[in-house]
Structure formats: C-alpha cells, structure tokens
Short mmCIF file of C-alpha atoms in Angstrom, two decimals:
data_model
loop_
_atom_site.label_atom_id
_atom_site.label_comp_id
_atom_site.label_asym_id
_atom_site.label_seq_id
_atom_site.Cartn_x
_atom_site.Cartn_y
_atom_site.Cartn_z
CA MET A 21 8.07 -39.61 50.93
CA LYS A 22 7.33 -35.92 51.37
CA ASN A 23 9.19 -35.96 54.66
CA ASN A 24 12.26 -37.41 53.04
CA PRO A 25 14.87 -34.59 52.77
CA LEU A 26 16.36 -36.33 49.71
CA HIS A 27 13.09 -36.10 47.79
CA ASN A 28 13.48 -33.80 44.81
CA PRO A 29 10.50 -31.43 44.73
CA PHE A 30 11.37 -30.11 41.27
CA LYS A 31 9.99 -31.67 38.16
CA VAL A 32 10.88 -31.41 34.48
CA PRO A 33 8.60 -31.43 31.43
CA LYS A 34 7.77 -34.80 29.95
CA ASP A 35 10.52 -36.09 27.60
CA TYR A 36 12.82 -33.29 28.70
CA PHE A 37 15.89 -35.47 29.04
CA ASP A 38 15.14 -37.28 25.78
CA SER A 39 15.23 -34.07 23.83
CA LEU A 40 17.99 -32.46 25.87
CA GLU A 41 20.68 -34.48 24.22
CA ASP A 42 19.46 -33.61 20.76
CA ASN A 43 19.23 -29.95 21.65
CA LEU A 44 22.67 -29.85 23.19
CA LEU A 45 24.32 -31.68 20.33
CA LEU A 46 22.68 -29.40 17.85
CA ARG A 47 23.84 -26.37 19.77
CA VAL A 48 27.40 -27.60 19.89
CA LYS A 49 27.36 -28.34 16.17
CA ILE A 50 25.86 -25.15 14.95
CA ASP A 51 26.41 -22.72 17.74
CA LYS A 52 29.13 -20.87 15.94
CA ASN A 53 26.56 -20.17 13.23
CA ARG A 54 24.08 -18.83 15.67
CA SER A 55 25.12 -15.21 15.37
CA GLN A 56 24.42 -13.45 12.11
CA SER A 57 28.15 -13.07 11.49
CA ASN A 58 27.98 -15.44 8.51
CA PHE A 59 25.87 -12.93 6.70
CA GLU A 60 27.39 -9.58 5.96
CA VAL A 61 26.08 -6.28 4.72
CA PRO A 62 27.74 -3.66 2.49
CA THR A 63 29.75 -0.98 4.26
CA ASP A 64 27.59 1.80 5.75
CA TYR A 65 24.42 -0.11 4.87
CA PHE A 66 22.78 0.54 8.22
CA ASP A 67 23.89 4.19 8.15
CA THR A 68 22.16 4.88 4.86
CA ILE A 69 19.10 2.66 5.02
CA ASP A 70 17.11 5.20 7.10
CA GLN A 71 17.53 7.81 4.40
CA ARG A 72 16.60 5.41 1.62
CA ILE A 73 13.49 4.30 3.46
CA GLN A 74 12.53 7.95 4.02
CA LEU A 75 12.95 8.63 0.29
CA ARG A 76 10.68 5.69 -0.53
CA ILE A 77 8.08 6.94 1.95
CA ASP A 78 8.22 10.46 0.46
CA ALA A 79 7.82 9.04 -3.04
CA GLU A 80 4.88 6.97 -1.83
CA LYS A 81 3.27 10.04 -0.24
CA ASN A 82 3.74 12.02 -3.46
CA GLU A 83 2.22 9.25 -5.50
CA ASN A 84 -0.76 9.07 -3.13
CA ARG A 85 -1.21 12.85 -3.32
CA GLN A 86 -1.22 12.77 -7.13
CA LEU A 87 -3.61 9.85 -7.16
CA ARG A 88 -5.91 11.65 -4.72
CA THR A 89 -5.94 14.79 -6.91
CA LEU A 90 -6.70 12.69 -9.98
CA VAL A 91 -9.53 10.88 -8.20
CA GLN A 92 -10.96 14.17 -6.94
CA THR A 93 -10.86 15.69 -10.45
CA PHE A 94 -12.56 12.68 -11.98
CA THR A 95 -15.14 12.61 -9.20
CA ALA A 96 -15.96 16.28 -9.70
CA ALA A 97 -16.23 15.84 -13.48
CA ALA A 98 -18.39 12.75 -13.07
CA ALA A 99 -20.61 14.55 -10.56
CA LEU A 100 -21.09 17.51 -12.93
CA LEU A 101 -21.85 15.22 -15.83
CA LEU A 102 -24.32 13.28 -13.74
CA PHE A 103 -25.93 16.51 -12.60
CA PHE A 104 -26.49 17.75 -16.12
CA LEU A 105 -27.71 14.39 -17.31
CA THR A 106 -30.18 13.85 -14.52
CA ASN A 107 -31.18 17.39 -13.54
CA PRO A 108 -35.00 17.61 -14.05
CA PHE A 109 -34.81 21.31 -14.91
CA ALA A 110 -32.22 20.70 -17.58
CA THR A 111 -34.25 17.90 -19.14
CA GLN A 112 -37.54 19.79 -18.83
CA ASN A 113 -36.15 22.69 -20.87
CA LYS A 114 -34.77 20.38 -23.46
CA THR A 115 -37.51 20.86 -26.06
CA THR A 116 -37.39 20.83 -29.79
CA ASP A 117 -37.62 24.02 -31.84
CA ASN A 118 -41.11 23.08 -33.00
CA GLU A 119 -42.27 22.52 -29.43
CA LEU A 120 -40.74 25.86 -28.52
CA LEU A 121 -42.50 27.67 -31.35
CA SER A 122 -45.84 26.05 -30.61
CA SER A 123 -45.55 27.11 -27.00
CA TYR A 124 -45.40 30.81 -27.95
CA ALA A 125 -48.61 32.74 -28.18
CA ASP A 126 -49.43 33.90 -31.69
CA GLU A 127 -49.32 37.51 -30.53
CA LEU A 128 -45.81 37.11 -29.14
CA LEU A 129 -44.68 35.50 -32.37
CA MET A 130 -46.07 38.39 -34.32
CA TYR A 131 -44.24 40.93 -32.16
CA ASN A 132 -41.00 39.05 -32.54
CA THR A 133 -41.46 38.81 -36.27
CA ILE A 134 -42.07 42.55 -36.55
CA ASP A 135 -38.97 43.28 -34.44
CA TYR A 136 -36.98 41.04 -36.70
CA LEU A 137 -38.31 42.77 -39.79
CA ASP A 138 -37.47 46.17 -38.26
CA ALA A 139 -33.92 45.03 -37.77
CA TYR A 140 -33.85 43.89 -41.39
CA ASP A 141 -35.10 47.28 -42.47
CA ASN A 142 -32.38 48.99 -40.48
CA MET A 143 -29.81 46.98 -42.28
CA ALA A 144 -31.41 47.33 -45.67
CA PHE A 145 -32.04 51.06 -45.53
CA GLY A 146 -29.21 52.15 -43.26
CA PHE A 147 -31.35 53.79 -40.60
CA GLU A 148 -29.80 55.16 -37.43
CA GLU A 149 -29.72 53.02 -34.34
CA ASN A 150 -33.12 52.78 -32.67
CA GLU A 151 -34.66 54.44 -35.69
CA THR A 152 -36.98 51.98 -37.31
CA LEU A 153 -38.97 51.93 -40.48
CA ASN A 154 -41.94 50.36 -38.95
CA THR A 155 -43.12 49.42 -35.51
CA LEU A 156 -46.55 48.69 -34.24
CA ASN A 157 -46.61 51.86 -32.20
CA ASN A 158 -44.95 54.51 -34.30
CA PHE A 159 -45.65 53.62 -37.86
CA ASP A 160 -45.99 56.82 -39.80
CA PRO A 161 -47.26 56.09 -43.30
CA ASP A 162 -46.83 59.75 -44.27
CA TYR A 163 -43.12 59.66 -43.55
CA TYR A 164 -42.58 56.79 -45.97
CA PRO A 165 -45.59 57.10 -48.17
CA GLU A 166 -44.36 54.58 -50.71
CA LEU A 167 -44.53 51.83 -48.08
CA SER A 168 -47.59 50.35 -46.59
CA TYR A 169 -48.07 47.68 -43.97
CA PRO A 170 -47.76 44.80 -44.60
CA TRP A 171 -45.50 45.50 -47.51
CA ASN A 172 -44.55 43.27 -50.25
CA TYR A 173 -41.01 42.08 -49.77
CA ALA A 174 -40.77 41.03 -53.35
CA GLU A 175 -41.00 44.65 -54.29
CA LEU A 176 -38.37 45.69 -51.76
CA ASP A 177 -35.94 43.13 -53.08
CA GLN A 178 -36.22 44.61 -56.52
CA MET B 15 1.62 6.55 29.43
CA THR B 16 4.26 3.94 28.58
CA GLU B 17 7.02 4.58 26.08
CA GLN B 18 5.26 2.40 23.54
CA GLU B 19 1.96 4.24 23.99
CA LEU B 20 3.74 7.56 23.49
CA LEU B 21 5.43 6.25 20.35
CA ILE B 22 2.15 4.93 18.94
CA ALA B 23 0.40 8.21 19.73
CA ALA B 24 3.19 10.10 17.95
CA LEU B 25 2.97 7.75 14.97
CA GLN B 26 -0.77 8.19 14.68
CA ASP B 27 -0.59 12.00 14.85
CA SER B 28 0.05 13.50 11.41
CA GLN B 29 2.07 16.35 12.98
CA THR B 30 4.59 14.04 14.66
CA ARG B 31 4.35 10.98 12.43
CA ASP B 32 7.49 11.56 10.35
CA ALA B 33 9.78 12.10 13.34
CA ALA B 34 8.29 9.13 15.22
CA PHE B 35 8.66 6.94 12.16
CA ALA B 36 12.31 7.93 11.75
CA HIS B 37 12.80 6.92 15.39
CA LEU B 38 11.10 3.59 14.70
CA VAL B 39 13.31 2.88 11.69
CA LYS B 40 16.44 3.80 13.62
CA ASN B 41 15.58 1.51 16.52
CA TYR B 42 14.31 -1.55 14.71
CA LYS B 43 16.04 -1.63 11.32
CA GLN B 44 18.78 -4.02 12.36
CA ARG B 45 16.62 -6.56 14.17
CA LEU B 46 14.13 -6.64 11.32
CA TYR B 47 16.87 -6.79 8.72
CA TRP B 48 18.52 -9.83 10.27
CA HIS B 49 15.20 -11.61 10.68
CA ILE B 50 14.39 -10.99 7.01
CA ARG B 51 17.91 -11.83 5.90
CA ARG B 52 17.79 -15.25 7.52
CA LEU B 53 14.57 -15.97 5.65
CA VAL B 54 15.46 -14.66 2.19
CA LEU B 55 19.24 -15.22 2.46
CA GLY B 56 20.53 -12.68 -0.08
CA HIS B 57 21.37 -9.13 0.96
CA ASP B 58 19.67 -7.43 -2.01
CA ASP B 59 16.48 -9.39 -1.41
CA ALA B 60 16.62 -8.60 2.30
CA ASP B 61 17.09 -4.91 1.50
CA ASP B 62 14.03 -4.92 -0.79
CA VAL B 63 11.89 -6.73 1.75
CA LEU B 64 13.05 -4.47 4.59
CA GLN B 65 12.07 -1.35 2.65
CA GLU B 66 8.71 -2.83 1.72
CA THR B 67 8.20 -3.79 5.34
CA PHE B 68 8.79 -0.26 6.60
CA ILE B 69 6.55 1.22 3.90
CA LYS B 70 3.81 -1.19 4.94
CA ILE B 71 4.36 -0.26 8.58
CA PHE B 72 4.09 3.43 7.71
CA LYS B 73 0.90 2.91 5.74
CA ASN B 74 -0.77 0.76 8.37
CA ILE B 75 0.37 2.40 11.57
CA GLY B 76 -3.04 4.06 11.84
CA ASN B 77 -4.64 0.62 12.15
CA PHE B 78 -2.32 -0.56 14.93
CA ARG B 79 -4.50 -0.95 18.02
CA GLY B 80 -1.74 -1.50 20.54
CA ASP B 81 -3.01 -4.94 21.59
CA SER B 82 0.50 -6.34 21.21
CA GLN B 83 4.03 -4.95 21.43
CA ILE B 84 4.84 -2.76 18.45
CA PHE B 85 7.90 -4.88 17.74
CA THR B 86 5.78 -8.03 17.57
CA TRP B 87 3.48 -6.28 15.12
CA MET B 88 6.43 -5.14 12.98
CA TYR B 89 7.98 -8.58 13.15
CA ARG B 90 4.73 -10.03 11.92
CA ILE B 91 4.66 -7.68 8.94
CA ALA B 92 8.31 -8.42 8.15
CA THR B 93 7.68 -12.18 8.32
CA HIS B 94 4.68 -11.95 6.00
CA GLN B 95 6.56 -9.72 3.58
CA ALA B 96 9.49 -12.16 3.48
CA ILE B 97 7.24 -15.19 2.94
CA ASP B 98 5.30 -13.34 0.29
CA PHE B 99 8.55 -12.38 -1.42
CA LEU B 100 9.79 -15.99 -1.42
CA ASN B 101 6.48 -17.31 -2.73
CA LYS B 102 6.46 -14.81 -5.56
CA GLN B 103 10.06 -15.58 -6.42
CA ALA B 104 9.36 -19.33 -6.42
CA ARG B 105 6.29 -18.84 -8.62
CA ARG B 106 8.30 -16.73 -11.06
CA LYS B 107 10.90 -19.47 -11.32
CA GLY B 108 8.32 -22.24 -11.43
CA LEU B 109 9.81 -23.96 -8.39
CA ASP B 110 8.57 -24.97 -4.97
CA ASN B 111 9.92 -22.96 -2.04
CA GLY B 112 12.32 -25.68 -0.89
CA SER B 113 13.98 -26.09 -4.28
CA MET B 114 14.24 -22.36 -4.70
CA LEU B 115 15.92 -22.00 -1.30
CA GLU B 116 18.37 -24.74 -2.20
CA ASP B 117 19.24 -22.78 -5.36
CA LYS B 118 19.74 -19.71 -3.23
CA ILE B 119 22.04 -21.59 -0.88
CA GLU B 120 24.19 -22.65 -3.82
CA LEU B 121 24.50 -18.98 -4.69
CA LEU B 122 25.53 -18.21 -1.11
CA GLU B 123 28.87 -19.93 -1.70
CA SER B 124 29.87 -17.19 -4.11
CA ASP B 125 28.02 -14.40 -2.31
CA VAL B 126 30.42 -11.65 -1.22
CA TYR B 127 28.11 -10.89 1.68
CA PHE B 128 28.27 -14.40 3.09
CA ASP B 129 31.38 -15.63 4.84
CA GLY B 130 30.06 -18.84 6.38
CA ASP B 131 32.09 -22.03 6.28
CA ALA B 132 30.94 -25.48 5.19
CA ALA B 133 29.11 -26.01 8.49
CA ALA B 134 27.20 -22.78 8.06
CA LEU B 135 26.19 -23.75 4.55
CA LYS B 136 25.14 -27.17 5.78
CA LEU B 137 22.93 -25.58 8.39
CA GLN B 138 21.31 -23.42 5.72
CA GLN B 139 20.75 -26.52 3.59
CA ALA B 140 19.13 -28.23 6.53
CA LEU B 141 16.89 -25.23 7.12
CA ALA B 142 15.90 -25.12 3.45
CA LYS B 143 14.62 -28.68 3.70
CA LEU B 144 12.22 -27.81 6.53
CA PRO B 145 8.57 -27.03 5.92
CA GLU B 146 7.91 -23.28 6.02
CA LYS B 147 6.38 -23.19 9.49
CA GLN B 148 9.17 -25.23 11.07
CA ARG B 149 11.77 -23.05 9.39
CA LEU B 150 10.13 -19.91 10.67
CA VAL B 151 9.80 -21.21 14.21
CA PHE B 152 13.38 -22.44 14.26
CA ASN B 153 14.72 -19.11 13.00
CA MET B 154 12.73 -17.10 15.47
CA LYS B 155 13.42 -19.33 18.43
CA TYR B 156 16.99 -20.26 17.78
CA PHE B 157 18.47 -17.13 16.20
CA ASP B 158 16.18 -14.36 17.41
CA ASN B 159 15.67 -15.83 20.89
CA LEU B 160 11.97 -15.05 20.84
CA LYS B 161 9.66 -16.72 23.31
CA PHE B 162 7.10 -19.21 22.05
CA LYS B 163 4.41 -16.85 23.26
CA GLU B 164 5.77 -14.07 21.03
CA ILE B 165 6.22 -16.41 18.06
CA ALA B 166 2.64 -17.60 18.53
CA ARG B 167 1.45 -13.99 18.28
CA ILE B 168 3.57 -13.31 15.22
CA LEU B 169 2.52 -16.42 13.34
CA ASP B 170 -0.99 -16.51 14.74
CA CYS B 171 -0.62 -20.11 15.97
CA SER B 172 -1.00 -21.95 19.25
CA GLU B 173 2.04 -22.18 21.51
CA GLY B 174 1.69 -25.96 21.76
CA GLY B 175 1.77 -26.36 17.99
CA LEU B 176 4.84 -24.16 17.76
CA LYS B 177 6.70 -26.16 20.40
CA ALA B 178 5.99 -29.31 18.46
CA SER B 179 7.15 -27.65 15.22
CA TYR B 180 10.38 -26.51 16.85
CA HIS B 181 10.99 -29.96 18.27
CA HIS B 182 10.50 -31.53 14.82
CA ALA B 183 12.74 -28.90 13.23
CA VAL B 184 15.56 -29.58 15.69
CA LYS B 185 15.30 -33.33 15.09
CA LYS B 186 15.38 -32.95 11.33
CA ILE B 187 18.31 -30.54 11.38
CA LYS B 188 20.30 -32.82 13.64
CA LEU B 189 19.55 -35.78 11.41
CA PHE B 190 20.62 -33.85 8.33
CA LEU B 191 23.86 -32.70 9.95
CA ASP B 192 24.64 -36.24 11.09
CA GLU B 193 23.98 -37.68 7.65
CA LYS B 194 26.52 -35.64 5.78
#
C-alpha cells in the first residue's frame, strides 16, 4: 500500500468532513455579518477615546493620592494616640493630686508654702519685685516689728 | 529585548508609564472595543466597559509577569470586564443573561449605531441563546480569528474543551438559522 503512488499520505481530523458542511453553510449564511460593519460607533469616537481614558486615569490617580493622604493622616493620628495611651512614662506620671502631695517631703512642702505666702504678701502689701516680707533666710523682725513668724492671718485680713 | 518586553518595562517604570500606556491605548483600543462590543452589544455599554478595562490594565500592569502576550492579557481583562458588566446588568434587571441579551437585541433594531439587516439580527439572536462559554468561544474564534490556544489562555480552559464548545456553538447557530 505504501508503495502505491495513488495512496494519499495526508489525513484529516476525525469527523472533519461531517462538520465541514455545517461550517461552510454557516459561513455562507452569516459571512456578511462577520465583519463588525453591522455595529457602528459615533463619529470621531476612536479619535477621542484616548483622551477620555487618560482623563479617567488622571482622576483615578488623584483620587488615590487623596485617599493615601487621608490614610497617612489617620495613621499618624492613631499612632500618636496609641503612643500616649500606652506610653509607660506617660502612665507612670499620671498620679492623683493626693499621691503627688504625699510624695513630697514635708520640708519641701514647707518651703513651697512659704514661697506661696511670700507671693501673697507681695500682692497684699505691694512690695517691689523680689522684695519679700518674709523668707526663711532674710526675715528681719526689726524691719516689720508688728509681724512675727508665723503670723496670724486672721489679723492680717482685718 | 523584544518589543513587548520593552513596552512592559516602560509600563512598569513610573517615569515612562504614562507615555507607554498612551501607546498601549492607541494600539489596542479598536481591537478591544470590537471584542467588548460584540459581547455587550450597545455602544454606550461597550464604551463604559472599554474605559473600565483600560483603567484596570493601568492599575494592574505592575502585576503583569510577561508569561503571555500582553494582548492576550488585555483581552482576558476585557472579557472578564464585559462578562462582569453583563452579569451585573442582568442581576439589576432580575433576568438571566440569555433573556437580558434577547432584550438587548430587540433594542438593536432601533439602535442608531447598528445597521445590520434581518440576517445580522438573527445571528445575534442565535448567539444570545448560547451558553456563555460557547458564545465567548464563538465570538473569539469566528469574529476575532483567535487561535484555540490563545482562547484557552484567555478563558483559562483546555483547548479540547474549547474546540468542543465551538463545535456545539456552530451546530446550534446553524440549527437556529435554519429554523426561522
């Protein structure tokens, strides 16, 4: 058989000729519809579409940029808030006034109280700046003989 | 470096991206448009889907690995966008895809951007009656002249399955055209 010059060495896929007719008939029937000519587009559509797509892309980029800025701002704010809420130093120093007072040495409290009273005196008696009625170091009872330490504030108020 | 590799490199570089993208739009807008148009039928819908397709391409170009031709990749995005668009439209109208396409074909008769005759409308009706996969394969094979290998990549299917789908689609269309 192979030596026969009339033997056709070419083969076709299975069922090729069965489907050929269908394919050909279909092509004949609808071939004129094969091109996209049935569908039309507005005049200049393909000349302007590039620009419109570019505008959409630019708008999209802008939107992304704004969104990114917003996210960054919120992230920074959240990070700061988290820092202040969880920072051990911040929470350690968060003590009540009573705790704060009890932590001061009695001596320090006394000094502060005297400074405060000096300031009161300055206001009450109209002394010059830095000139005080009474301090621990330069109290001169002879200069204000009518006052003694500790004085009675009830008397001063009168 | 091949032309495609150069284009992809330009698209993935932020300095050259915009110019490369403009080149991409210029070169592929028509082919993608007609592919989308044959799936969604109306011009306005095709225009929407085309724009969404290019935006998606722009956003995802950084993820393109170059395993396939860039056109195949774009075609794939366009196909998915068109299918997604049709599904959403059908859901909004509370119809299945076939019925919605038949409604759209009725509208084609009065569409100023459609100048097909009765035979062209009949073909569209026949296509609308096909299952989604067969319709896609038929469009891509018959109108876009794509190879089964390319269609398989676009639709992520086996070539054998696609050939069978195309064969079924042709049979059904012929039957429909003979009936009427």
